[in-house]
DNA sequence: CCTTCGTAGATCCTATAGGATCTTTCCTGT
DNA sequence: ACAGGAAAGATCCTATAGGATCTACGAAGG
C-alpha cells in the first residue's frame, strides 16, 4: 500500500513557486530590480523566506545577485547565449529522444503520442499562445521523463526555464509545423526506433532555433 | 584598463563556500543531519545566512530538505544513480572534448597539455589521494572550459560535485592509467582532432566507471 | 557646462525572540 | 516482552528590529 506521500510545504517553498512563476510570466520583467522588503509586504510574509527563495532562484540562474546591492531578474539571453542554449538542447534532448525510444514504458509511449496530437483551442491570442507554449514544454518533458534518466531530465528542465523567458518574443505563426514535428517524434519513440527518434528531435530543434532566431534581428 | 573586479562578499556566500567544502570533504558525512542553529553557533553567524546557503546547496542536490524536519546531507549515490551519472558524463564530456578540439584557444591547448602531464608528489596517502582527485577534476574542468560553452561547463561542474562525494571510496591504485588517458585526451585536443578527442574521452570515462564500480560490490 | 563632493534616503544584511512542529523517550496496558 | 500512547525536549519556521552599505540627488568648484 503506497500512500500519495502527503505534501507538507513551507512558506519558503510557496514563495519560491510564486516568484518563479512571476519571473517566467514576465510579471517581473528581465532586468527589473527585486526589492526584498517590498516583495515580503506584497506576499504578506517576512523577508526571510523571500531571501531563501531568491537564493534558490539565483542558483538556477533566473535572478542575479549583486552583494550589498540587491537582486535583479536575469536579463534576456544574447544571441550567442541563445545559440549556446540550443546547442545544449540538441545535445541533451537528442539523447533523451534516443533513450526514450529504447527505454520508455508502454504507458509513456501512449501518453506521448496522445499529447503530441493535442491541439490548443481558441481563446484570445495571448492565452492561446501561453497554452501552446505550455503544451510544447509538456511534450518535451514527457520525452525527458521517458528517457529514464533523472539527471538528464533535470538538466533539460533547467534549460527550458531559460527558454521560457523568451517565449513572449517567439513568432506566433508556424505552430502547426511544430505540432507536426512533435507527432513525428512521438511516432518514432512509440515505434522503438532510436535513430529515427534522435533525428526527428534534431530536425525539430534545428527548425525551432531558426524560427526563434528571427527575434534577435532588429 | 581592466581592474580585477573587486570582490565584495556577503556572509551568506562565505557560509555557502564553507558548507560546500565541508560536505565535499566529508566533514559533514552523507546522511548526517544538519542542525541550523548548531551550525550558526559554530560558524559564529546568525541562522539566516546559514539558511540561505542551505537553500542553494539543496538546489544543487548536495543536501536534502524535509519540511519542518531539517536538512540532511545527501546520501551517496546508489549503483543505478552512479551509472546514470556516468551516462550523463559520457554525454556531456564527450561533447566537451569534441568542442574543445574544435574551438580551444592556443593558450588553453597549452595549459591542458601541461596540466595533463603533471603528476602528484609524495606526502601521506590521504593527502596524496586528495591532491590526485583535485588534479583530475582540474583537467576535466579545463576541457569543459575550452569547449567555449558556458552552459556545458556549468552542467559538468554540477555533476563533478556529486562525483567528488564518492572519491573516498575510489581505488587508490590505477592512477597511472588515469594519467595516461588524460595525456591522450590532451594530445588529441591539442592536435585539433575532434574525433580522436571524443573517443579518448569516451574510453577514459568508460574505464573510469569500471574502476569505480568495484566500490559498489560488497 | 561639466565634474566632484557631500548628504539624505532607501535598501540590504545580520541578529534576536517567539510560536509551531517533529523526534525521542518513557510509561502504561495487554 | 511488546505494542501503543503521551509528554518533554530539541529543532525548525517565521516575524521583527537595528546596524552597515549602496544609490541618488543636489550643491559647490573648476
GROMACS .gro file of C-alpha atoms (C1' of nucleotides) in nm:
model
  496
    1UNK     CA    1   0.000   0.000   0.000
    2UNK     CA    2   0.157   0.321  -0.113
    3UNK     CA    3   0.010   0.648   0.000
    4UNK     CA    4   0.041   0.963  -0.209
    5UNK     CA    5   0.312   1.092   0.023
    6UNK     CA    6   0.130   1.381   0.179
    7UNK     CA    7   0.277   1.714   0.088
    8UNK     CA    8   0.396   1.935   0.364
    9UNK     CA    9   0.517   2.268   0.243
   10UNK     CA   10   0.688   2.566   0.394
   11UNK     CA   11   0.639   2.933   0.330
   12UNK     CA   12   0.978   2.944   0.162
   13UNK     CA   13   0.869   2.689  -0.097
   14UNK     CA   14   0.545   2.871  -0.165
   15UNK     CA   15   0.730   3.198  -0.214
   16UNK     CA   16   0.969   3.018  -0.445
   17UNK     CA   17   0.687   2.886  -0.664
   18UNK     CA   18   0.517   3.223  -0.672
   19UNK     CA   19   0.837   3.407  -0.756
   20UNK     CA   20   0.942   3.160  -1.021
   21UNK     CA   21   0.604   3.191  -1.188
   22UNK     CA   22   0.623   3.568  -1.172
   23UNK     CA   23   0.960   3.568  -1.347
   24UNK     CA   24   0.851   3.317  -1.610
   25UNK     CA   25   0.530   3.509  -1.677
   26UNK     CA   26   0.720   3.837  -1.700
   27UNK     CA   27   0.521   3.980  -1.413
   28UNK     CA   28   0.874   4.053  -1.305
   29UNK     CA   29   1.040   4.154  -1.630
   30UNK     CA   30   1.404   4.078  -1.714
   31UNK     CA   31   1.629   4.346  -1.573
   32UNK     CA   32   1.383   4.452  -1.305
   33UNK     CA   33   1.517   4.511  -0.959
   34UNK     CA   34   1.372   4.281  -0.697
   35UNK     CA   35   1.308   4.458  -0.371
   36UNK     CA   36   1.310   4.206  -0.090
   37UNK     CA   37   1.112   4.411   0.159
   38UNK     CA   38   0.852   4.518  -0.095
   39UNK     CA   39   0.806   4.159  -0.206
   40UNK     CA   40   0.767   4.044   0.150
   41UNK     CA   41   0.498   4.306   0.206
   42UNK     CA   42   0.314   4.218  -0.115
   43UNK     CA   43   0.317   3.846  -0.036
   44UNK     CA   44   0.241   3.918   0.329
   45UNK     CA   45   0.534   3.723   0.463
   46UNK     CA   46   0.860   3.818   0.631
   47UNK     CA   47   1.177   3.880   0.428
   48UNK     CA   48   1.344   3.560   0.547
   49UNK     CA   49   1.153   3.312   0.327
   50UNK     CA   50   1.185   3.559   0.040
   51UNK     CA   51   1.562   3.555   0.076
   52UNK     CA   52   1.555   3.176   0.081
   53UNK     CA   53   1.353   3.163  -0.240
   54UNK     CA   54   1.580   3.414  -0.411
   55UNK     CA   55   1.888   3.213  -0.317
   56UNK     CA   56   1.740   2.911  -0.495
   57UNK     CA   57   1.636   3.113  -0.797
   58UNK     CA   58   1.984   3.256  -0.823
   59UNK     CA   59   2.130   2.907  -0.820
   60UNK     CA   60   1.911   2.832  -1.121
   61UNK     CA   61   2.015   3.149  -1.298
   62UNK     CA   62   1.672   3.312  -1.301
   63UNK     CA   63   1.784   3.604  -1.087
   64UNK     CA   64   2.122   3.762  -1.028
   65UNK     CA   65   2.259   3.885  -0.701
   66UNK     CA   66   2.496   4.174  -0.651
   67UNK     CA   67   2.630   4.173  -0.296
   68UNK     CA   68   2.501   4.464  -0.090
   69UNK     CA   69   2.306   4.594  -0.386
   70UNK     CA   70   2.012   4.358  -0.420
   71UNK     CA   71   1.869   4.110  -0.667
   72UNK     CA   72   1.766   4.168  -1.026
   73UNK     CA   73   1.578   3.945  -1.270
   74UNK     CA   74   1.825   3.790  -1.514
   75UNK     CA   75   1.838   3.974  -1.846
   76UNK     CA   76   1.730   3.801  -2.165
   77UNK     CA   77   1.986   3.587  -2.340
   78UNK     CA   78   2.210   3.742  -2.600
   79UNK     CA   79   2.217   3.591  -2.945
   80UNK     CA   80   2.533   3.397  -2.858
   81UNK     CA   81   2.388   3.269  -2.532
   82UNK     CA   82   2.069   3.171  -2.709
   83UNK     CA   83   2.268   2.970  -2.960
   84UNK     CA   84   2.464   2.809  -2.680
   85UNK     CA   85   2.139   2.709  -2.516
   86UNK     CA   86   2.019   2.542  -2.833
   87UNK     CA   87   2.350   2.361  -2.870
   88UNK     CA   88   2.285   2.222  -2.523
   89UNK     CA   89   1.928   2.136  -2.612
   90UNK     CA   90   2.050   1.949  -2.917
   91UNK     CA   91   2.296   1.757  -2.707
   92UNK     CA   92   2.060   1.674  -2.422
   93UNK     CA   93   1.727   1.632  -2.594
   94UNK     CA   94   1.856   1.422  -2.884
   95UNK     CA   95   2.000   1.182  -2.629
   96UNK     CA   96   1.671   1.192  -2.439
   97UNK     CA   97   1.477   1.107  -2.754
   98UNK     CA   98   1.709   0.816  -2.827
   99UNK     CA   99   1.687   0.675  -2.476
  100UNK     CA  100   1.314   0.727  -2.466
  101UNK     CA  101   1.277   0.518  -2.782
  102UNK     CA  102   1.483   0.247  -2.615
  103UNK     CA  103   1.350   0.251  -2.262
  104UNK     CA  104   1.005   0.409  -2.239
  105UNK     CA  105   0.722   0.209  -2.087
  106UNK     CA  106   0.415   0.130  -2.297
  107UNK     CA  107   0.214   0.383  -2.095
  108UNK     CA  108   0.469   0.655  -2.160
  109UNK     CA  109   0.466   0.587  -2.533
  110UNK     CA  110   0.088   0.608  -2.535
  111UNK     CA  111   0.075   0.934  -2.340
  112UNK     CA  112   0.339   1.086  -2.562
  113UNK     CA  113   0.150   1.008  -2.880
  114UNK     CA  114  -0.172   1.143  -2.731
  115UNK     CA  115  -0.020   1.467  -2.604
  116UNK     CA  116   0.176   1.529  -2.923
  117UNK     CA  117  -0.150   1.506  -3.117
  118UNK     CA  118  -0.329   1.757  -2.897
  119UNK     CA  119  -0.404   2.100  -3.034
  120UNK     CA  120  -0.482   2.418  -2.849
  121UNK     CA  121  -0.830   2.560  -2.883
  122UNK     CA  122  -0.937   2.922  -2.933
  123UNK     CA  123  -0.939   3.191  -2.669
  124UNK     CA  124  -0.772   3.528  -2.711
  125UNK     CA  125  -0.434   3.546  -2.876
  126UNK     CA  126  -0.232   3.586  -2.558
  127UNK     CA  127  -0.393   3.299  -2.372
  128UNK     CA  128  -0.371   3.078  -2.678
  129UNK     CA  129   0.000   3.145  -2.714
  130UNK     CA  130   0.061   3.073  -2.348
  131UNK     CA  131  -0.129   2.745  -2.374
  132UNK     CA  132   0.063   2.643  -2.680
  133UNK     CA  133   0.396   2.714  -2.511
  134UNK     CA  134   0.288   2.509  -2.212
  135UNK     CA  135   0.194   2.219  -2.436
  136UNK     CA  136   0.530   2.235  -2.612
  137UNK     CA  137   0.713   2.227  -2.280
  138UNK     CA  138   0.495   1.938  -2.166
  139UNK     CA  139   0.575   1.725  -2.471
  140UNK     CA  140   0.946   1.783  -2.428
  141UNK     CA  141   0.923   1.695  -2.061
  142UNK     CA  142   0.741   1.373  -2.142
  143UNK     CA  143   1.030   1.273  -2.366
  144UNK     CA  144   1.280   1.364  -2.096
  145UNK     CA  145   1.084   1.166  -1.843
  146UNK     CA  146   1.063   0.864  -2.071
  147UNK     CA  147   1.441   0.866  -2.110
  148UNK     CA  148   1.453   0.711  -1.763
  149UNK     CA  149   1.746   0.929  -1.664
  150UNK     CA  150   1.665   1.157  -1.369
  151UNK     CA  151   1.976   1.368  -1.420
  152UNK     CA  152   1.906   1.420  -1.787
  153UNK     CA  153   1.550   1.522  -1.718
  154UNK     CA  154   1.657   1.770  -1.454
  155UNK     CA  155   1.911   1.931  -1.685
  156UNK     CA  156   1.653   1.967  -1.960
  157UNK     CA  157   1.402   2.119  -1.721
  158UNK     CA  158   1.661   2.370  -1.611
  159UNK     CA  159   1.726   2.473  -1.970
  160UNK     CA  160   1.359   2.507  -2.052
  161UNK     CA  161   1.316   2.765  -1.776
  162UNK     CA  162   1.551   2.996  -1.962
  163UNK     CA  163   1.383   2.916  -2.291
  164UNK     CA  164   1.051   3.008  -2.138
  165UNK     CA  165   1.179   3.355  -2.054
  166UNK     CA  166   1.195   3.423  -2.426
  167UNK     CA  167   0.859   3.287  -2.527
  168UNK     CA  168   0.699   3.630  -2.546
  169UNK     CA  169   0.925   3.711  -2.838
  170UNK     CA  170   0.861   3.393  -3.031
  171UNK     CA  171   0.670   3.417  -3.357
  172UNK     CA  172   0.303   3.334  -3.331
  173UNK     CA  173   0.285   3.162  -3.664
  174UNK     CA  174   0.426   2.827  -3.764
  175UNK     CA  175   0.284   2.649  -3.463
  176UNK     CA  176   0.123   2.394  -3.690
  177UNK     CA  177   0.469   2.292  -3.810
  178UNK     CA  178   0.583   2.250  -3.453
  179UNK     CA  179   0.289   2.023  -3.390
  180UNK     CA  180   0.372   1.809  -3.691
  181UNK     CA  181   0.731   1.772  -3.575
  182UNK     CA  182   0.614   1.665  -3.231
  183UNK     CA  183   0.399   1.395  -3.385
  184UNK     CA  184   0.685   1.260  -3.595
  185UNK     CA  185   0.898   1.248  -3.283
  186UNK     CA  186   0.632   1.074  -3.078
  187UNK     CA  187   0.573   0.819  -3.352
  188UNK     CA  188   0.942   0.731  -3.371
  189UNK     CA  189   0.964   0.685  -2.995
  190UNK     CA  190   0.645   0.483  -2.995
  191UNK     CA  191   0.794   0.259  -3.266
  192UNK     CA  192   1.105   0.179  -3.061
  193UNK     CA  193   1.319   0.344  -3.327
  194UNK     CA  194   1.609   0.528  -3.156
  195UNK     CA  195   1.775   0.652  -3.475
  196UNK     CA  196   1.456   0.800  -3.612
  197UNK     CA  197   1.366   0.948  -3.273
  198UNK     CA  198   1.702   1.117  -3.242
  199UNK     CA  199   1.696   1.262  -3.592
  200UNK     CA  200   1.335   1.374  -3.551
  201UNK     CA  201   1.434   1.562  -3.237
  202UNK     CA  202   1.737   1.709  -3.413
  203UNK     CA  203   1.529   1.832  -3.705
  204UNK     CA  204   1.270   1.973  -3.470
  205UNK     CA  205   1.524   2.166  -3.263
  206UNK     CA  206   1.717   2.298  -3.561
  207UNK     CA  207   1.395   2.426  -3.713
  208UNK     CA  208   1.284   2.570  -3.380
  209UNK     CA  209   1.612   2.755  -3.343
  210UNK     CA  210   1.574   2.902  -3.690
  211UNK     CA  211   1.219   3.006  -3.611
  212UNK     CA  212   1.320   3.175  -3.288
  213UNK     CA  213   1.638   3.343  -3.408
  214UNK     CA  214   1.449   3.597  -3.616
  215UNK     CA  215   1.353   3.765  -3.289
  216UNK     CA  216   1.717   3.868  -3.250
  217UNK     CA  217   1.722   4.060  -3.577
  218UNK     CA  218   1.639   4.421  -3.515
  219UNK     CA  219   4.242   4.932  -1.817
  220UNK     CA  220   4.056   4.646  -1.657
  221UNK     CA  221   4.063   4.605  -1.284
  222UNK     CA  222   4.021   4.262  -1.124
  223UNK     CA  223   3.661   4.346  -1.035
  224UNK     CA  224   3.698   4.375  -0.662
  225UNK     CA  225   3.515   4.104  -0.481
  226UNK     CA  226   3.258   4.202  -0.229
  227UNK     CA  227   3.115   3.910  -0.049
  228UNK     CA  228   2.837   3.851   0.194
  229UNK     CA  229   2.823   3.628   0.494
  230UNK     CA  230   2.581   3.403   0.311
  231UNK     CA  231   2.832   3.336   0.034
  232UNK     CA  232   3.109   3.263   0.282
  233UNK     CA  233   2.888   3.020   0.469
  234UNK     CA  234   2.798   2.858   0.138
  235UNK     CA  235   3.163   2.804   0.046
  236UNK     CA  236   3.244   2.671   0.389
  237UNK     CA  237   2.947   2.436   0.393
  238UNK     CA  238   3.004   2.311   0.043
  239UNK     CA  239   3.364   2.232   0.128
  240UNK     CA  240   3.257   2.055   0.447
  241UNK     CA  241   3.018   1.832   0.253
  242UNK     CA  242   3.269   1.757  -0.021
  243UNK     CA  243   3.541   1.679   0.233
  244UNK     CA  244   3.305   1.457   0.431
  245UNK     CA  245   3.345   1.675   0.737
  246UNK     CA  246   2.971   1.650   0.710
  247UNK     CA  247   2.919   1.289   0.607
  248UNK     CA  248   2.640   1.175   0.376
  249UNK     CA  249   2.324   1.113   0.574
  250UNK     CA  250   2.423   1.342   0.859
  251UNK     CA  251   2.162   1.574   0.993
  252UNK     CA  252   2.246   1.941   0.954
  253UNK     CA  253   2.143   2.144   1.254
  254UNK     CA  254   2.093   2.505   1.150
  255UNK     CA  255   2.131   2.656   1.493
  256UNK     CA  256   2.435   2.449   1.581
  257UNK     CA  257   2.600   2.541   1.253
  258UNK     CA  258   2.528   2.908   1.311
  259UNK     CA  259   2.690   2.886   1.654
  260UNK     CA  260   2.996   2.703   1.521
  261UNK     CA  261   3.048   2.949   1.237
  262UNK     CA  262   2.962   3.237   1.470
  263UNK     CA  263   2.691   3.380   1.249
  264UNK     CA  264   2.316   3.402   1.273
  265UNK     CA  265   2.091   3.129   1.131
  266UNK     CA  266   1.968   3.346   0.843
  267UNK     CA  267   2.278   3.326   0.620
  268UNK     CA  268   2.302   2.957   0.704
  269UNK     CA  269   1.951   2.904   0.575
  270UNK     CA  270   2.038   3.094   0.260
  271UNK     CA  271   2.344   2.877   0.198
  272UNK     CA  272   2.146   2.557   0.258
  273UNK     CA  273   1.880   2.667   0.010
  274UNK     CA  274   2.146   2.699  -0.258
  275UNK     CA  275   2.307   2.368  -0.167
  276UNK     CA  276   1.971   2.197  -0.187
  277UNK     CA  277   1.918   2.336  -0.534
  278UNK     CA  278   2.244   2.168  -0.633
  279UNK     CA  279   2.143   1.841  -0.472
  280UNK     CA  280   2.416   1.836  -0.210
  281UNK     CA  281   2.171   1.848   0.078
  282UNK     CA  282   1.810   1.744   0.112
  283UNK     CA  283   1.537   1.930   0.293
  284UNK     CA  284   1.242   1.778   0.468
  285UNK     CA  285   0.989   2.048   0.556
  286UNK     CA  286   0.961   2.109   0.929
  287UNK     CA  287   1.220   1.841   0.996
  288UNK     CA  288   1.550   1.990   0.887
  289UNK     CA  289   1.826   1.936   0.637
  290UNK     CA  290   2.040   1.628   0.584
  291UNK     CA  291   2.348   1.575   0.371
  292UNK     CA  292   2.251   1.388   0.054
  293UNK     CA  293   2.319   1.015   0.076
  294UNK     CA  294   2.572   0.852  -0.150
  295UNK     CA  295   2.452   0.750  -0.495
  296UNK     CA  296   2.310   0.406  -0.545
  297UNK     CA  297   2.462   0.184  -0.810
  298UNK     CA  298   2.187   0.282  -1.054
  299UNK     CA  299   2.226   0.652  -0.984
  300UNK     CA  300   2.601   0.622  -1.019
  301UNK     CA  301   2.558   0.463  -1.360
  302UNK     CA  302   2.315   0.734  -1.458
  303UNK     CA  303   2.571   0.995  -1.359
  304UNK     CA  304   2.831   0.833  -1.582
  305UNK     CA  305   2.586   0.817  -1.869
  306UNK     CA  306   2.549   1.190  -1.828
  307UNK     CA  307   2.924   1.238  -1.804
  308UNK     CA  308   2.965   1.043  -2.127
  309UNK     CA  309   2.709   1.261  -2.296
  310UNK     CA  310   2.837   1.594  -2.169
  311UNK     CA  311   3.211   1.541  -2.150
  312UNK     CA  312   3.245   1.370  -2.488
  313UNK     CA  313   3.077   1.671  -2.644
  314UNK     CA  314   3.302   1.899  -2.441
  315UNK     CA  315   3.611   1.716  -2.566
  316UNK     CA  316   3.492   1.744  -2.925
  317UNK     CA  317   3.414   2.115  -2.900
  318UNK     CA  318   3.738   2.181  -2.716
  319UNK     CA  319   3.931   2.023  -3.002
  320UNK     CA  320   3.746   2.250  -3.242
  321UNK     CA  321   3.734   2.576  -3.052
  322UNK     CA  322   4.004   2.595  -2.784
  323UNK     CA  323   4.249   2.885  -2.791
  324UNK     CA  324   4.621   2.812  -2.828
  325UNK     CA  325   4.674   2.907  -2.463
  326UNK     CA  326   4.405   2.662  -2.349
  327UNK     CA  327   4.559   2.380  -2.552
  328UNK     CA  328   4.898   2.451  -2.397
  329UNK     CA  329   4.766   2.464  -2.042
  330UNK     CA  330   4.573   2.144  -2.095
  331UNK     CA  331   4.878   1.952  -2.217
  332UNK     CA  332   5.085   2.085  -1.929
  333UNK     CA  333   4.830   2.003  -1.660
  334UNK     CA  334   4.755   1.659  -1.802
  335UNK     CA  335   5.126   1.578  -1.779
  336UNK     CA  336   5.152   1.682  -1.416
  337UNK     CA  337   5.195   1.416  -1.151
  338UNK     CA  338   5.125   1.437  -0.783
  339UNK     CA  339   5.421   1.418  -0.546
  340UNK     CA  340   5.455   1.222  -0.223
  341UNK     CA  341   5.300   1.317   0.107
  342UNK     CA  342   5.092   1.082   0.315
  343UNK     CA  343   4.843   0.858   0.143
  344UNK     CA  344   4.537   1.062   0.229
  345UNK     CA  345   4.676   1.394   0.116
  346UNK     CA  346   4.817   1.237  -0.196
  347UNK     CA  347   4.481   1.091  -0.288
  348UNK     CA  348   4.308   1.424  -0.231
  349UNK     CA  349   4.563   1.601  -0.449
  350UNK     CA  350   4.521   1.348  -0.725
  351UNK     CA  351   4.144   1.385  -0.719
  352UNK     CA  352   4.179   1.761  -0.737
  353UNK     CA  353   4.409   1.732  -1.036
  354UNK     CA  354   4.167   1.501  -1.212
  355UNK     CA  355   3.882   1.745  -1.157
  356UNK     CA  356   4.102   2.029  -1.276
  357UNK     CA  357   4.187   1.857  -1.604
  358UNK     CA  358   3.824   1.782  -1.675
  359UNK     CA  359   3.729   2.141  -1.596
  360UNK     CA  360   3.996   2.268  -1.835
  361UNK     CA  361   3.836   2.063  -2.111
  362UNK     CA  362   3.492   2.192  -2.020
  363UNK     CA  363   3.623   2.547  -2.017
  364UNK     CA  364   3.792   2.502  -2.355
  365UNK     CA  365   3.462   2.386  -2.504
  366UNK     CA  366   3.359   2.752  -2.504
  367UNK     CA  367   3.010   2.665  -2.387
  368UNK     CA  368   2.925   2.822  -2.051
  369UNK     CA  369   2.616   2.609  -2.006
  370UNK     CA  370   2.802   2.288  -2.080
  371UNK     CA  371   3.077   2.377  -1.837
  372UNK     CA  372   2.828   2.456  -1.565
  373UNK     CA  373   2.647   2.126  -1.610
  374UNK     CA  374   2.972   1.933  -1.593
  375UNK     CA  375   3.079   2.118  -1.279
  376UNK     CA  376   2.748   2.031  -1.120
  377UNK     CA  377   2.796   1.662  -1.196
  378UNK     CA  378   3.151   1.660  -1.065
  379UNK     CA  379   3.033   1.779  -0.725
  380UNK     CA  380   2.839   1.455  -0.687
  381UNK     CA  381   3.127   1.253  -0.821
  382UNK     CA  382   3.352   1.413  -0.562
  383UNK     CA  383   3.128   1.287  -0.284
  384UNK     CA  384   3.232   0.935  -0.377
  385UNK     CA  385   3.604   0.991  -0.407
  386UNK     CA  386   3.678   0.846  -0.066
  387UNK     CA  387   3.566   0.510  -0.193
  388UNK     CA  388   3.764   0.513  -0.514
  389UNK     CA  389   4.050   0.268  -0.554
  390UNK     CA  390   4.391   0.412  -0.478
  391UNK     CA  391   4.567   0.217  -0.747
  392UNK     CA  392   4.550   0.264  -1.122
  393UNK     CA  393   4.609   0.635  -1.104
  394UNK     CA  394   4.894   0.600  -1.351
  395UNK     CA  395   4.646   0.471  -1.609
  396UNK     CA  396   4.421   0.771  -1.547
  397UNK     CA  397   4.714   0.999  -1.608
  398UNK     CA  398   4.797   0.829  -1.937
  399UNK     CA  399   4.439   0.865  -2.052
  400UNK     CA  400   4.441   1.234  -1.967
  401UNK     CA  401   4.752   1.284  -2.177
  402UNK     CA  402   4.599   1.106  -2.475
  403UNK     CA  403   4.295   1.329  -2.442
  404UNK     CA  404   4.502   1.646  -2.412
  405UNK     CA  405   4.711   1.550  -2.714
  406UNK     CA  406   4.404   1.494  -2.930
  407UNK     CA  407   4.257   1.830  -2.830
  408UNK     CA  408   4.589   2.000  -2.885
  409UNK     CA  409   4.603   1.847  -3.235
  410UNK     CA  410   4.263   1.990  -3.334
  411UNK     CA  411   4.129   1.637  -3.376
  412UNK     CA  412   3.764   1.628  -3.260
  413UNK     CA  413   3.704   1.261  -3.341
  414UNK     CA  414   4.010   1.143  -3.153
  415UNK     CA  415   3.935   1.379  -2.862
  416UNK     CA  416   3.582   1.249  -2.829
  417UNK     CA  417   3.682   0.885  -2.841
  418UNK     CA  418   3.970   0.945  -2.599
  419UNK     CA  419   3.725   1.096  -2.353
  420UNK     CA  420   3.482   0.811  -2.407
  421UNK     CA  421   3.748   0.549  -2.342
  422UNK     CA  422   3.866   0.736  -2.036
  423UNK     CA  423   3.520   0.763  -1.884
  424UNK     CA  424   3.427   0.404  -1.960
  425UNK     CA  425   3.744   0.284  -1.793
  426UNK     CA  426   3.691   0.522  -1.501
  427UNK     CA  427   3.340   0.389  -1.449
  428UNK     CA  428   3.468   0.033  -1.447
  429UNK     CA  429   3.738   0.126  -1.198
  430UNK     CA  430   3.491   0.296  -0.967
  431UNK     CA  431   3.209   0.045  -0.988
  432UNK     CA  432   3.402  -0.211  -0.784
  433UNK     CA  433   3.330   0.006  -0.481
  434UNK     CA  434   2.965  -0.093  -0.510
  435UNK     CA  435   3.037  -0.466  -0.477
  436UNK     CA  436   3.008  -0.569  -0.116
  437DC     C1'  437   2.875   7.349  -1.869
  438DC     C1'  438   3.097   6.956  -1.667
  439DT     C1'  439   3.297   6.731  -1.283
  440DT     C1'  440   3.338   6.634  -0.798
  441DC     C1'  441   3.192   6.602  -0.336
  442DG     C1'  442   2.866   6.556   0.045
  443DT     C1'  443   2.437   6.444   0.239
  444DA     C1'  444   1.974   6.214   0.263
  445DG     C1'  445   1.703   5.832   0.159
  446DA     C1'  446   1.631   5.370   0.066
  447DT     C1'  447   1.783   4.908   0.073
  448DC     C1'  448   2.021   4.525   0.210
  449DC     C1'  449   2.241   4.236   0.565
  450DT     C1'  450   2.262   4.040   1.020
  451DA     C1'  451   2.095   3.936   1.483
  452DT     C1'  452   1.749   3.807   1.824
  453DA     C1'  453   1.291   3.638   2.002
  454DG     C1'  454   0.855   3.372   1.997
  455DG     C1'  455   0.520   3.014   1.808
  456DA     C1'  456   0.456   2.565   1.574
  457DT     C1'  457   0.615   2.116   1.456
  458DC     C1'  458   0.873   1.696   1.479
  459DT     C1'  459   1.151   1.348   1.724
  460DT     C1'  460   1.267   1.095   2.113
  461DT     C1'  461   1.197   0.890   2.546
  462DC     C1'  462   0.937   0.699   2.896
  463DC     C1'  463   0.542   0.488   3.076
  464DT     C1'  464   0.126   0.215   3.085
  465DG     C1'  465  -0.159  -0.166   2.940
  466DT     C1'  466  -0.216  -0.609   2.715
  467DA     C1'  467   0.804  -0.890   2.642
  468DC     C1'  468   0.589  -0.596   2.312
  469DA     C1'  469   0.278  -0.252   2.124
  470DG     C1'  470   0.057   0.188   2.174
  471DG     C1'  471   0.023   0.648   2.353
  472DA     C1'  472   0.163   1.074   2.588
  473DA     C1'  473   0.476   1.425   2.741
  474DA     C1'  474   0.928   1.659   2.733
  475DG     C1'  475   1.299   1.828   2.472
  476DA     C1'  476   1.501   1.988   2.070
  477DT     C1'  477   1.458   2.188   1.630
  478DC     C1'  478   1.273   2.430   1.272
  479DC     C1'  479   1.000   2.819   1.082
  480DT     C1'  480   0.852   3.288   1.088
  481DA     C1'  481   0.845   3.771   1.242
  482DT     C1'  482   1.055   4.197   1.399
  483DA     C1'  483   1.436   4.534   1.499
  484DG     C1'  484   1.892   4.758   1.443
  485DG     C1'  485   2.346   4.849   1.205
  486DA     C1'  486   2.603   4.890   0.767
  487DT     C1'  487   2.618   4.981   0.287
  488DC     C1'  488   2.485   5.146  -0.158
  489DT     C1'  489   2.236   5.470  -0.468
  490DA     C1'  490   2.058   5.913  -0.599
  491DC     C1'  491   2.002   6.382  -0.577
  492DG     C1'  492   2.166   6.842  -0.515
  493DA     C1'  493   2.530   7.190  -0.445
  494DA     C1'  494   2.990   7.381  -0.494
  495DG     C1'  495   3.412   7.436  -0.757
  496DG     C1'  496   3.688   7.429  -1.191
   0.00000   0.00000   0.00000
